[in-house]
mmCIF file of C-alpha atoms (C1' of nucleotides) in Angstrom:
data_model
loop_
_atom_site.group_PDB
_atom_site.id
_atom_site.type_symbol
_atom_site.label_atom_id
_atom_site.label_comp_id
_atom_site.label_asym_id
_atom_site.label_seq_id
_atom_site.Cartn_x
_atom_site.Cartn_y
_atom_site.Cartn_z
ATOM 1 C CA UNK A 1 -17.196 31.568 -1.076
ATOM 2 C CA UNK A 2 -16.653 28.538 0.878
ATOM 3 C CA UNK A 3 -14.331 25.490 0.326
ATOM 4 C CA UNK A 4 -18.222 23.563 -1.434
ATOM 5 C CA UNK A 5 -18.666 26.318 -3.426
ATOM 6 C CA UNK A 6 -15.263 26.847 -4.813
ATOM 7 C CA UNK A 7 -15.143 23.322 -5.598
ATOM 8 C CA UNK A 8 -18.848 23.418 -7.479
ATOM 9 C CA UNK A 9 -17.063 26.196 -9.261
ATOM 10 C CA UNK A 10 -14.093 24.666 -10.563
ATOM 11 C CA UNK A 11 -16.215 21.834 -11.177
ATOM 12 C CA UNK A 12 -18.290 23.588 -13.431
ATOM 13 C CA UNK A 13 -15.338 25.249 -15.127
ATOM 14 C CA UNK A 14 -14.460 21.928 -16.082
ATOM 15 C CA UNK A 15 -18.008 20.698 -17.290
ATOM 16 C CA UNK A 16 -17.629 23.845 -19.636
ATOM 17 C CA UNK A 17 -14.098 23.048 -21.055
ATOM 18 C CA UNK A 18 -15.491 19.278 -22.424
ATOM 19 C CA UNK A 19 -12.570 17.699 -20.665
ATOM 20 C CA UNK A 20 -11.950 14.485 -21.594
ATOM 21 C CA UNK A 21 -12.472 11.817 -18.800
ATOM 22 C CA UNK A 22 -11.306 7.836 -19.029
ATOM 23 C CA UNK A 23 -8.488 5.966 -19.498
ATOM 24 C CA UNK A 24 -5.451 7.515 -21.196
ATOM 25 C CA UNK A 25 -4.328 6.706 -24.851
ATOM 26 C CA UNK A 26 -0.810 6.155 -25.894
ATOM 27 C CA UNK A 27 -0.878 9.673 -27.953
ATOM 28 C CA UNK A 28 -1.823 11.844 -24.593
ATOM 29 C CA UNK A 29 0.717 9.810 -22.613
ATOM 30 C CA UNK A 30 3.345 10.505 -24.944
ATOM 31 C CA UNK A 31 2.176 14.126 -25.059
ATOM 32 C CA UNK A 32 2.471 14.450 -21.394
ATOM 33 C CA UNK A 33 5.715 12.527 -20.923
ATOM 34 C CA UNK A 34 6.638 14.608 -23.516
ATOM 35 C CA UNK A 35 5.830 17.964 -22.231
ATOM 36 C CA UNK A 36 7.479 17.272 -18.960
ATOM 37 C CA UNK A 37 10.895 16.098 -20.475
ATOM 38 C CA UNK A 38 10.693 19.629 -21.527
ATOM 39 C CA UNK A 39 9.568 21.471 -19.292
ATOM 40 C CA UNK A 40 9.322 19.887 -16.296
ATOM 41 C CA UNK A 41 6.314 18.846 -13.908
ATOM 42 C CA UNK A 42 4.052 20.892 -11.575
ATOM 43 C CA UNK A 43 1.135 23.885 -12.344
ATOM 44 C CA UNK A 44 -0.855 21.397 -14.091
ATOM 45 C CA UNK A 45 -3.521 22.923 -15.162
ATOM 46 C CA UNK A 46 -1.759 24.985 -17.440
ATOM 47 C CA UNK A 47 0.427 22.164 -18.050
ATOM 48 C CA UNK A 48 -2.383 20.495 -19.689
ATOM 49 C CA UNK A 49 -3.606 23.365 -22.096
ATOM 50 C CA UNK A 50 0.088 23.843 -23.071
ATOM 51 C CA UNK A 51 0.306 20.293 -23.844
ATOM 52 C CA UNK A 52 -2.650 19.968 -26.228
ATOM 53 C CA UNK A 53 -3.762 17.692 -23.530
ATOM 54 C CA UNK A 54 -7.774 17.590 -22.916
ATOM 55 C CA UNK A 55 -7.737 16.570 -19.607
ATOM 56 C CA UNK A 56 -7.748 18.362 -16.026
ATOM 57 C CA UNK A 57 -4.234 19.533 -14.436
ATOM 58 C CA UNK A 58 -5.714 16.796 -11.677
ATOM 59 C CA UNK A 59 -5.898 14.232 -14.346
ATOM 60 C CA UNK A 60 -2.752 14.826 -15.479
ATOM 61 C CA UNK A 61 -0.782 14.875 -12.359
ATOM 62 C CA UNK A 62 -2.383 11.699 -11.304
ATOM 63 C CA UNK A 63 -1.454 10.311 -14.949
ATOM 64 C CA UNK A 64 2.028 11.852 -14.432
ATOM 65 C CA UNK A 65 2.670 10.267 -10.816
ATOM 66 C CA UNK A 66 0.842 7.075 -11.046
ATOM 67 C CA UNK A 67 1.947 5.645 -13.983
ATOM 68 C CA UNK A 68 4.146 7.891 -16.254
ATOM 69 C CA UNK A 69 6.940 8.784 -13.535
ATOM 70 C CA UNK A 70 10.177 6.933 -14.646
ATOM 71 C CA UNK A 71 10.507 5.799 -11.154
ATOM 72 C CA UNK A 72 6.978 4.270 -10.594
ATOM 73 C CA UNK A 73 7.867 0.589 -9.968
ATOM 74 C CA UNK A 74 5.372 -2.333 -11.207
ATOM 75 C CA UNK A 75 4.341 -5.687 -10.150
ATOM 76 C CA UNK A 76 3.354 -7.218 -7.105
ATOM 77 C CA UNK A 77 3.959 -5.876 -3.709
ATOM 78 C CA UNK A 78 6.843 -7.687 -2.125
ATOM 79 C CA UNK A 79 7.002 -9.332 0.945
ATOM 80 C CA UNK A 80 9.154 -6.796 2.375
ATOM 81 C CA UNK A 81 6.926 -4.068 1.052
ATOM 82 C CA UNK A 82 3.946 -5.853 2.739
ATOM 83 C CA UNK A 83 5.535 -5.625 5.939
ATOM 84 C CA UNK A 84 6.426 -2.355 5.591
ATOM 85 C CA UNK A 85 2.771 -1.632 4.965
ATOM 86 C CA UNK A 86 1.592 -3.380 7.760
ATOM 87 C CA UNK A 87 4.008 -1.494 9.949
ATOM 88 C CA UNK A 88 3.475 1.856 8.834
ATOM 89 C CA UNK A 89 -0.098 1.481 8.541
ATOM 90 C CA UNK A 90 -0.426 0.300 12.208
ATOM 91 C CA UNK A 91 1.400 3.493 13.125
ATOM 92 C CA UNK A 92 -0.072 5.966 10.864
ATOM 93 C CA UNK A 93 -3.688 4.780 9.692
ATOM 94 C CA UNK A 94 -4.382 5.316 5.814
ATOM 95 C CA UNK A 95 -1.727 7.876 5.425
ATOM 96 C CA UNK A 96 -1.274 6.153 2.051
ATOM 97 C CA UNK A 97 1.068 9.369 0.752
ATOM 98 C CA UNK A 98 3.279 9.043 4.144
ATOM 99 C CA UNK A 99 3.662 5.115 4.036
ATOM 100 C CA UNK A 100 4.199 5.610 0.214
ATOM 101 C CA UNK A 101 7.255 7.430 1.263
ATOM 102 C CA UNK A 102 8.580 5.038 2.528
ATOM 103 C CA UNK A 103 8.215 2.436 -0.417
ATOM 104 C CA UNK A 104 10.022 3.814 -3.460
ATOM 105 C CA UNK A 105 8.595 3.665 -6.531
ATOM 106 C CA UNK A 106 5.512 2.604 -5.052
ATOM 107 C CA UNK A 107 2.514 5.303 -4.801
ATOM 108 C CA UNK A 108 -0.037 5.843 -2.482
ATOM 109 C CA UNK A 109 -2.858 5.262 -4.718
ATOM 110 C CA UNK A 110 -1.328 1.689 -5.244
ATOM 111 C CA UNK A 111 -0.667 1.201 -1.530
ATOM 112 C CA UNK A 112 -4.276 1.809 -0.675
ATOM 113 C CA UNK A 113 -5.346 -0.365 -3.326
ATOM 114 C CA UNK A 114 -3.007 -3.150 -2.219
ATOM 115 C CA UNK A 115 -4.502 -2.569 1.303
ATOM 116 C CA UNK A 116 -8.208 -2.271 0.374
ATOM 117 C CA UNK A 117 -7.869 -5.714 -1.909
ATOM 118 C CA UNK A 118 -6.061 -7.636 0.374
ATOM 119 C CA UNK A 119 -5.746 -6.559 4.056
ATOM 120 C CA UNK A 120 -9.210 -5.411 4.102
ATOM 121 C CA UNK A 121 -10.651 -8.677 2.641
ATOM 122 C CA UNK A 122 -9.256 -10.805 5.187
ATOM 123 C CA UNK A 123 -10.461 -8.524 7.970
ATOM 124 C CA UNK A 124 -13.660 -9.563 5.767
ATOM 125 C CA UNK A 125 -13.523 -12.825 5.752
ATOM 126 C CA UNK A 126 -12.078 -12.930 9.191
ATOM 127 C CA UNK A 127 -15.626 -11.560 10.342
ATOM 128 C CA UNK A 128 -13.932 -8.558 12.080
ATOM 129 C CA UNK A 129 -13.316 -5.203 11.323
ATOM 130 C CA UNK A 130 -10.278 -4.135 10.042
ATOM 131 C CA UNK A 131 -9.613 -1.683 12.499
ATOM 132 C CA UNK A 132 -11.011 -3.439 15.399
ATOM 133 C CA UNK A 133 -7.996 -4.728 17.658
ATOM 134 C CA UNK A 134 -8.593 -7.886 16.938
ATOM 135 C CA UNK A 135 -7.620 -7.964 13.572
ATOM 136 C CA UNK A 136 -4.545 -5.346 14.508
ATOM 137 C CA UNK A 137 -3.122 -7.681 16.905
ATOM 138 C CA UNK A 138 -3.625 -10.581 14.411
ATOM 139 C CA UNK A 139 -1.958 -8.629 11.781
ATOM 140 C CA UNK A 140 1.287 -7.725 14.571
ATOM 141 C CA UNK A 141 1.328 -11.096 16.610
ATOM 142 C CA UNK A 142 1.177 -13.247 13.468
ATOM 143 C CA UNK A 143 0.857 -12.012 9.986
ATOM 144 C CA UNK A 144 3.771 -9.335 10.569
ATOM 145 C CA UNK A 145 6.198 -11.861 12.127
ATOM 146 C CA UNK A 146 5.227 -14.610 9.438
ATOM 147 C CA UNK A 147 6.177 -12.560 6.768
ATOM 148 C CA UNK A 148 9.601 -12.056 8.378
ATOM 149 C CA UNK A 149 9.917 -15.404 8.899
ATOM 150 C CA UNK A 150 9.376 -15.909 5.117
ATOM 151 C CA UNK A 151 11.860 -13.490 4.214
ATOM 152 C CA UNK A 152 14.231 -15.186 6.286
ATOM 153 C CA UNK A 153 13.632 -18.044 4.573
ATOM 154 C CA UNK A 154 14.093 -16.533 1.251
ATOM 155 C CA UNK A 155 16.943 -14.912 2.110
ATOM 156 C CA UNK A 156 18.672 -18.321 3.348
ATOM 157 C CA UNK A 157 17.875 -19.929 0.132
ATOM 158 C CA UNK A 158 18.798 -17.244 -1.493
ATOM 159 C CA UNK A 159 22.080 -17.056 0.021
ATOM 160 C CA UNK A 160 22.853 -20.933 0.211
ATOM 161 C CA UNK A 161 22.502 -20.958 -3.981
ATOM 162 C CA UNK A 162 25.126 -18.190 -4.280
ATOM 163 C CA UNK A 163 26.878 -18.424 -1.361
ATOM 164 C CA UNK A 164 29.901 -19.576 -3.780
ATOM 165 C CA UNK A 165 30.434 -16.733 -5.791
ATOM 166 C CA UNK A 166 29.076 -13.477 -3.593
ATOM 167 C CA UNK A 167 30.703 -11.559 -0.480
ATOM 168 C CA UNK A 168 28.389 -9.794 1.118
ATOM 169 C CA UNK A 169 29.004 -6.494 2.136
ATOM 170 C CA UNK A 170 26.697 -4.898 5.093
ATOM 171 C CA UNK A 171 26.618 -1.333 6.113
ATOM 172 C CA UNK A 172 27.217 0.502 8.996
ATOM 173 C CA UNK A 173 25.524 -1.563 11.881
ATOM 174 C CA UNK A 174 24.589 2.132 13.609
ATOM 175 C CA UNK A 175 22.929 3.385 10.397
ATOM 176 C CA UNK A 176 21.811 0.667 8.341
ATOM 177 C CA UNK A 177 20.545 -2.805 8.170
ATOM 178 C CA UNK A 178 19.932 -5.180 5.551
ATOM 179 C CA UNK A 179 17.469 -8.053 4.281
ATOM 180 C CA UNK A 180 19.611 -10.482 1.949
ATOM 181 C CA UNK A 181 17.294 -10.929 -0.692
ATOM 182 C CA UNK A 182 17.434 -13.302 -3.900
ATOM 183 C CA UNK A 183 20.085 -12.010 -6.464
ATOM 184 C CA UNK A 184 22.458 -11.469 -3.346
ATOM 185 C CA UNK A 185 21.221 -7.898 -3.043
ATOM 186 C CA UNK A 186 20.464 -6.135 0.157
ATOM 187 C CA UNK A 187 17.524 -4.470 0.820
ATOM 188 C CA UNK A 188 18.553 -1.638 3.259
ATOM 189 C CA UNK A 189 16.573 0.667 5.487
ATOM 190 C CA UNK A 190 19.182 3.267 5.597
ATOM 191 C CA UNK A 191 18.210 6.374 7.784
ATOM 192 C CA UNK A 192 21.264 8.446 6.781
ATOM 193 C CA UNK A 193 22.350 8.159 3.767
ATOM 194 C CA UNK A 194 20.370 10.434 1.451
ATOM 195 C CA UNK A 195 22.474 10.484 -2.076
ATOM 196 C CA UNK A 196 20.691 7.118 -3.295
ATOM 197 C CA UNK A 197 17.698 5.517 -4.839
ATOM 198 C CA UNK A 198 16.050 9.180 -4.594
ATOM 199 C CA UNK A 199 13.870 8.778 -1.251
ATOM 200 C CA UNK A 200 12.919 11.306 0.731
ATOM 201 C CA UNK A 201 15.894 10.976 3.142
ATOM 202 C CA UNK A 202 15.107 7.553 4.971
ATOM 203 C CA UNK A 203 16.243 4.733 2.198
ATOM 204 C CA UNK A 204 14.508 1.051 1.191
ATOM 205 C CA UNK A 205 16.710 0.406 -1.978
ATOM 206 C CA UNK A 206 18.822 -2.152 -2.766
ATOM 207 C CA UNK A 207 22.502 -1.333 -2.187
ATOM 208 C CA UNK A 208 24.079 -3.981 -4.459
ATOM 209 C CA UNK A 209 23.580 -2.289 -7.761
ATOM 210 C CA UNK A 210 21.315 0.497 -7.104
ATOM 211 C CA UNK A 211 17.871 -0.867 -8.367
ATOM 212 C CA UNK A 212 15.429 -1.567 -6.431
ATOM 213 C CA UNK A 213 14.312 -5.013 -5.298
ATOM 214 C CA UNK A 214 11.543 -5.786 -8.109
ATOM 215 C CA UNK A 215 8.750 -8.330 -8.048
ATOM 216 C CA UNK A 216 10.877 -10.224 -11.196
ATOM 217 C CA UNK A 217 14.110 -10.220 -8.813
ATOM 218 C CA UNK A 218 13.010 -10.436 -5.420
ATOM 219 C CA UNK A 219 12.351 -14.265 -4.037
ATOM 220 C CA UNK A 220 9.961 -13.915 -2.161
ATOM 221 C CA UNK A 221 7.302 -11.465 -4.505
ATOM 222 C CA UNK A 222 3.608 -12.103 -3.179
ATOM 223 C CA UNK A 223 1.620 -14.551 -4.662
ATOM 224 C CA UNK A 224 -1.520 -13.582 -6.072
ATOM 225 C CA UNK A 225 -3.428 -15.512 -2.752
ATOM 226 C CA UNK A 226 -4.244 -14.774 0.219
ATOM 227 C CA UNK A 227 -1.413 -14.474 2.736
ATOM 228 C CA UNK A 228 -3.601 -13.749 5.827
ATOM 229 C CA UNK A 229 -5.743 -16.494 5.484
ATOM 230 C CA UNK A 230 -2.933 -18.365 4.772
ATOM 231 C CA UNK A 231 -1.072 -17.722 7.955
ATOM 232 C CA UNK A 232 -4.255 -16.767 10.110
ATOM 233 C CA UNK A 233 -4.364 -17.857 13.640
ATOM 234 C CA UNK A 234 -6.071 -15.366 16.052
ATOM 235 C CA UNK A 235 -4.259 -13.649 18.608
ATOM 236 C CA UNK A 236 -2.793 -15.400 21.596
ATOM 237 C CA UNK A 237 -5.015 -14.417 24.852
ATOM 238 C CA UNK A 238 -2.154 -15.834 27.011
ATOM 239 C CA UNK A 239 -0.067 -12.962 28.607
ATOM 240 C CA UNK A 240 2.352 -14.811 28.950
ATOM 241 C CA UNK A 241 3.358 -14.959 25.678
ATOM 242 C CA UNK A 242 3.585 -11.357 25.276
ATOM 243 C CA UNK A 243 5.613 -11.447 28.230
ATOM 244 C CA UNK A 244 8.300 -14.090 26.357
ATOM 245 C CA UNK A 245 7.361 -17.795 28.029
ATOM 246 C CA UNK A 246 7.261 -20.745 25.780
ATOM 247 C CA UNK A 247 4.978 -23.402 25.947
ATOM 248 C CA UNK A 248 1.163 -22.961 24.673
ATOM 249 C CA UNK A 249 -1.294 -24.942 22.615
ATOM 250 C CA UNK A 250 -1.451 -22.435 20.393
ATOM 251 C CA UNK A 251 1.408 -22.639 18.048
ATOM 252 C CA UNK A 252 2.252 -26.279 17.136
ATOM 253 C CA UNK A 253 6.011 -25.724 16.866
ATOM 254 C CA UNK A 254 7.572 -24.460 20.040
ATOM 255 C CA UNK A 255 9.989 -23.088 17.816
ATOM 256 C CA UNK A 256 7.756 -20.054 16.729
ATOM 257 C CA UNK A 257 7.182 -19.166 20.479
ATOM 258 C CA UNK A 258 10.695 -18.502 21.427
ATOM 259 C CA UNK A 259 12.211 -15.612 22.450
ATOM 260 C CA UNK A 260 13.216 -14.938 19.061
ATOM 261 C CA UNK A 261 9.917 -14.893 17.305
ATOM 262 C CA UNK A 262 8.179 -12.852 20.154
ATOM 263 C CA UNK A 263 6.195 -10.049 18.183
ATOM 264 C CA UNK A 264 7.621 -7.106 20.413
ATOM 265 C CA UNK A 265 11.280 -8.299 18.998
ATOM 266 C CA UNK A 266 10.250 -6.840 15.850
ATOM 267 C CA UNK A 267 7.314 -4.630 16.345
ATOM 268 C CA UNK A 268 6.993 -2.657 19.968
ATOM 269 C CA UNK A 269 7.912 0.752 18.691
ATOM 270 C CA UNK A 270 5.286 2.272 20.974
ATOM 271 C CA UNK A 271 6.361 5.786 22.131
ATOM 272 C CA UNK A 272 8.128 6.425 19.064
ATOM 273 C CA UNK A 273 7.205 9.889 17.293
ATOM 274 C CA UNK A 274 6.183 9.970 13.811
ATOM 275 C CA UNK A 275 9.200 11.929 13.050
ATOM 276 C CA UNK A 276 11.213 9.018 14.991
ATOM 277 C CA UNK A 277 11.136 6.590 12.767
ATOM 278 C CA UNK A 278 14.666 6.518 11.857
ATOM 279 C CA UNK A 279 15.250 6.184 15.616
ATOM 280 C CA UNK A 280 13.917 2.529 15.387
ATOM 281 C CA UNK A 281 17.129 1.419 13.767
ATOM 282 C CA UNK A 282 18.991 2.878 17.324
ATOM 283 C CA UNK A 283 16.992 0.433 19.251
ATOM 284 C CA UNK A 284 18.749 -2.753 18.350
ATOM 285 C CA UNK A 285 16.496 -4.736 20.467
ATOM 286 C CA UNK A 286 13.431 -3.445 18.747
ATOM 287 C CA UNK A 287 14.947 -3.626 15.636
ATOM 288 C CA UNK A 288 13.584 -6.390 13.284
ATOM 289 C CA UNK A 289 15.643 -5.746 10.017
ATOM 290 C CA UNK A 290 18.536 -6.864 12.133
ATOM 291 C CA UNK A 291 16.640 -9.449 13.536
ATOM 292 C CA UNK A 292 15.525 -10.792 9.853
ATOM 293 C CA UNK A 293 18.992 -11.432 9.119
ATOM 294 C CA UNK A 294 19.918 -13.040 12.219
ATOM 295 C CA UNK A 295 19.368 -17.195 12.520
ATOM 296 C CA UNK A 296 15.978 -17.820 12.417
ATOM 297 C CA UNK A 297 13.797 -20.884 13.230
ATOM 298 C CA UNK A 298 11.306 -21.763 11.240
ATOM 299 C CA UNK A 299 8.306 -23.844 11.209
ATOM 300 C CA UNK A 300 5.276 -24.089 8.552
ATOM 301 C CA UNK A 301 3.292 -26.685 10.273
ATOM 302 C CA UNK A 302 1.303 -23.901 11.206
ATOM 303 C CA UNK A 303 1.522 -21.565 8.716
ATOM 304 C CA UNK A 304 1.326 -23.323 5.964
ATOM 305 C CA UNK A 305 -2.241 -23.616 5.857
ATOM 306 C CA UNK A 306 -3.916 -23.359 2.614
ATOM 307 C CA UNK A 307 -6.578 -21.353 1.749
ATOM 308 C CA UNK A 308 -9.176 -24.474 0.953
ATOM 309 C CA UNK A 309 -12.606 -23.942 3.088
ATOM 310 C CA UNK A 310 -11.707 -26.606 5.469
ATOM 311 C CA UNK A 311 -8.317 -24.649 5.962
ATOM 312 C CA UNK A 312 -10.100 -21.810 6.820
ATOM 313 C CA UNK A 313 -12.852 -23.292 8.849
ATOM 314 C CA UNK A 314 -9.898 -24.674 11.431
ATOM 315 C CA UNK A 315 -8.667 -21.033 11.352
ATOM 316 C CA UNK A 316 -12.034 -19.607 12.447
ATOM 317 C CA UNK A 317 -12.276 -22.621 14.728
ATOM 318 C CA UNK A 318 -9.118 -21.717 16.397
ATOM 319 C CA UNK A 319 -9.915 -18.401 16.632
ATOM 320 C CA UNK A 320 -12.912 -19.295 18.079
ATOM 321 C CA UNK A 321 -10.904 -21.047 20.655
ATOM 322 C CA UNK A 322 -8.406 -18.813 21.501
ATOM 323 C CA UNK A 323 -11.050 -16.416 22.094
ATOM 324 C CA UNK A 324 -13.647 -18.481 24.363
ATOM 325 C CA UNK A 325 -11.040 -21.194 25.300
ATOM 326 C CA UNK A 326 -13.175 -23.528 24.031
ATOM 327 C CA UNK A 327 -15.000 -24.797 20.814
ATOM 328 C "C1'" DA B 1 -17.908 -22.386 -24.237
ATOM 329 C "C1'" DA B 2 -20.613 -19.150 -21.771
ATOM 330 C "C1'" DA B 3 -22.212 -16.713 -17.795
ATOM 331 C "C1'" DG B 4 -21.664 -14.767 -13.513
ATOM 332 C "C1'" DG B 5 -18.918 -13.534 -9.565
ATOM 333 C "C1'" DA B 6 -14.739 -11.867 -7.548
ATOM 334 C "C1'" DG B 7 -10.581 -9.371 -7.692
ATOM 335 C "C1'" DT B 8 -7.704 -5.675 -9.347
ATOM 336 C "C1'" DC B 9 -6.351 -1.159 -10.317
ATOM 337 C "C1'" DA B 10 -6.502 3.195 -13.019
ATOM 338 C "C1'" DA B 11 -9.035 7.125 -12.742
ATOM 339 C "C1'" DC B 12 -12.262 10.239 -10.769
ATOM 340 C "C1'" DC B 13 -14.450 12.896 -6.947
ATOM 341 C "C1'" DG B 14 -14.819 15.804 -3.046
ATOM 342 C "C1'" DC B 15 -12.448 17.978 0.207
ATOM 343 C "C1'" DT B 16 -8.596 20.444 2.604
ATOM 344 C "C1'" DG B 17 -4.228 22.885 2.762
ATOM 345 C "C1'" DT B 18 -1.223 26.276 0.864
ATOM 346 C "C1'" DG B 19 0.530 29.959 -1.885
ATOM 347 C "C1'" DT B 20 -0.302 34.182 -4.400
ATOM 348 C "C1'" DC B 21 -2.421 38.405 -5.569
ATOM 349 C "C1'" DG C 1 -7.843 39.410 5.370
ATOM 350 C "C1'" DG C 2 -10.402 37.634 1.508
ATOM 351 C "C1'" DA C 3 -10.644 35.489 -2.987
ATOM 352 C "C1'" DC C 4 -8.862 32.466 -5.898
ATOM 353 C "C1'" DA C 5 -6.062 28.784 -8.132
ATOM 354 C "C1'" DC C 6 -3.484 24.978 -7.562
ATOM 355 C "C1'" DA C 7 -1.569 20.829 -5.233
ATOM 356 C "C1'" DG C 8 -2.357 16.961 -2.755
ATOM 357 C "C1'" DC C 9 -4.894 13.619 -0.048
ATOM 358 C "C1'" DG C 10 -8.111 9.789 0.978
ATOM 359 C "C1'" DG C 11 -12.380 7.608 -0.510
ATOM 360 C "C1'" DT C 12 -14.883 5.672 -4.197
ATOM 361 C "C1'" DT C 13 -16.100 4.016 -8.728
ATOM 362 C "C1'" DG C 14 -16.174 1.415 -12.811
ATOM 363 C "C1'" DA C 15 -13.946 -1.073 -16.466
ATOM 364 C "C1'" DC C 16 -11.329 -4.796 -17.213
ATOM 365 C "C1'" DT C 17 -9.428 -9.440 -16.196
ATOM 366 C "C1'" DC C 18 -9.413 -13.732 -14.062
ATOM 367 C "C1'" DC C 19 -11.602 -17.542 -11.970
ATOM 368 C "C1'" DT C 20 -15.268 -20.644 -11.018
ATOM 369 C "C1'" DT C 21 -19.315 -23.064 -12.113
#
DNA sequence: AAAGGAGTCAACCGCTGTGTC
DNA sequence: GGACACAGCGGTTGACTCCTT
């Protein structure tokens, strides 16, 4: 039988059971959460008929993992969750279960739909394809180091308002970094330590007191609007950026063009392996965790555009610019 | 206030990989 | 080695909510 066929079958085996289908009720959640305390998680097919459960073992893993799993976190993805995203998925492509690795708490299926929703609809309304390279470098030249500029920012006010009362305490520069978020909490990236916050060897936790950063702690949780639009402004043409001058038309505030802000500061991790990822935190020049908590300038004159039409039109009109050099 | 459109996200579907007999 | 069941993945759908007109 091949792989259609054994599918049609196990289809039909399910058409015969009258499996229920939809949206869970309270009753079959508790039944499931239930049933695991007990006996644990895994063959879930029979899982399900020992439950009482009417549902596929598929159904019910997906219930189980998605939603039911103590350690499924909630809310909106965080700024430094969006970055990680953006990272990941410009290395590895929609391996949502792989980037979701890397996010804990956070699950593929809510990854993809955080990058279908939003990434994907500003490729959209970008008029470009969201994996052309247009939109990539867009997404590593701007919209990556925006966001880390806006976590610096956090941070600082974060840090300013308890500066008074909190010592911070930083890991091992050789194996960990750390964003100082709100709450004086440190968001670490720690590639060796694997006896906390339960993540598949490479860590994203908060050290301070072993929760995660949340959307209702962090400072700088995603608002509901756009962010690319937001902070859109297409690609700069001029190699010389890339290559570290200052001193374009492009970027208002000569600030964002320095040396510090150049995009391969945070994000040239070309010729890394998958399995190297950990390895980024040994290149301290290509490191941007360190480089988040290091001084930052900042400047919103340009990325502080709003998401009216006429915001967006002088986006598309820049891009249209940077692209033919004229309007 | 109502209708329609847009956005969000839980759940499903089809397929592939893997383990077991 | 083949058949089968199960686990897991990525793509898609549809119900619900929110926003705009």
């Amino acid at each position: 039988m091949d792989e259609k066929g054994r599918s049609l079958k196990n289809n039909n085996m399910e058409d015969e059971m009258d499996l229920k289908r939809g949206p869970w009720t309270a009753e079959e959640d508790f039944k499931l959460i239930d049933y695991i305390a007990t006996h644990g998680e895994g063959r879930w097919n029979s899982l399900s008929r020992c439950a009482g459960l009417q549902r596929t073992g598929k159904s019910c893993r997906l219930r189980w993992l998605n939603y039911l799993r103590p350690d499924v976190r909630r809310g909106n993805i965080t700024l430094e969750e969006q970055l990680m995203i953006l990272e990941l998925h410009s290395r590895w492509g929609n391996r949502w279960s792989k980037i979701a690795q890397y996010l804990p708490g956070r699950t593929d299926n809510e990854i993809k739909n955080y990058w279908r929703t939003r990434v994907q609809k500003h490729a959209k309304q970008l008029k470009c394809d969201v994996n052309s390279q247009q939109f990539k470098d867009t997404m590593k030249y701007l919209w990556m180091p925006r966001l880390v500029e806006r976590i610096q920012s956090a941070s600082a006010s974060a840090s300013a308002a308890a500066a008074a009362t909190t010592t911070a305490t930083t890991g091992s520069a050789a194996t960990s970094s750390c964003i100082t978020t709100s709450n004086n909490q440190f968001m670490t990236y720690d590639y060796n330590n694997n006896n906390n916050n339960s993540c598949m060897g490479q860590q994203f936790g908060v050290m301070s007191n072993n929760d995660y950063i949340t959307p209702e702690n962090s400072s700088v949780a995603v608002s509901p609007v756009s962010d690319l639009t937001e902070y859109y402004s297409a690609p700069n043409p001029n190699p010389e950026y890339h290559s570290g001058q200052v001193g374009n038309s492009y970027f208002p505030d000569q600030n964002l063009v320095g040396p510090q802000m150049l995009p391969e500061t945070y994000f040239d991790y070309s010729g890394l392996l998958d399995e190297d990822l950990p390895a980024m935190q040994e290149q301290s020049n290509l490191n941007w965790f360190d480089n988040i908590n290091g001084a930052a300038s900042s400047s919103d004159s340009l990325w502080n555009i709003g998401e009216s039409d006429e915001d967006f039109w002088f986006l598309q009109q820049q891009q249209q610019f940077n692209n033919n050099g004229n309007f």
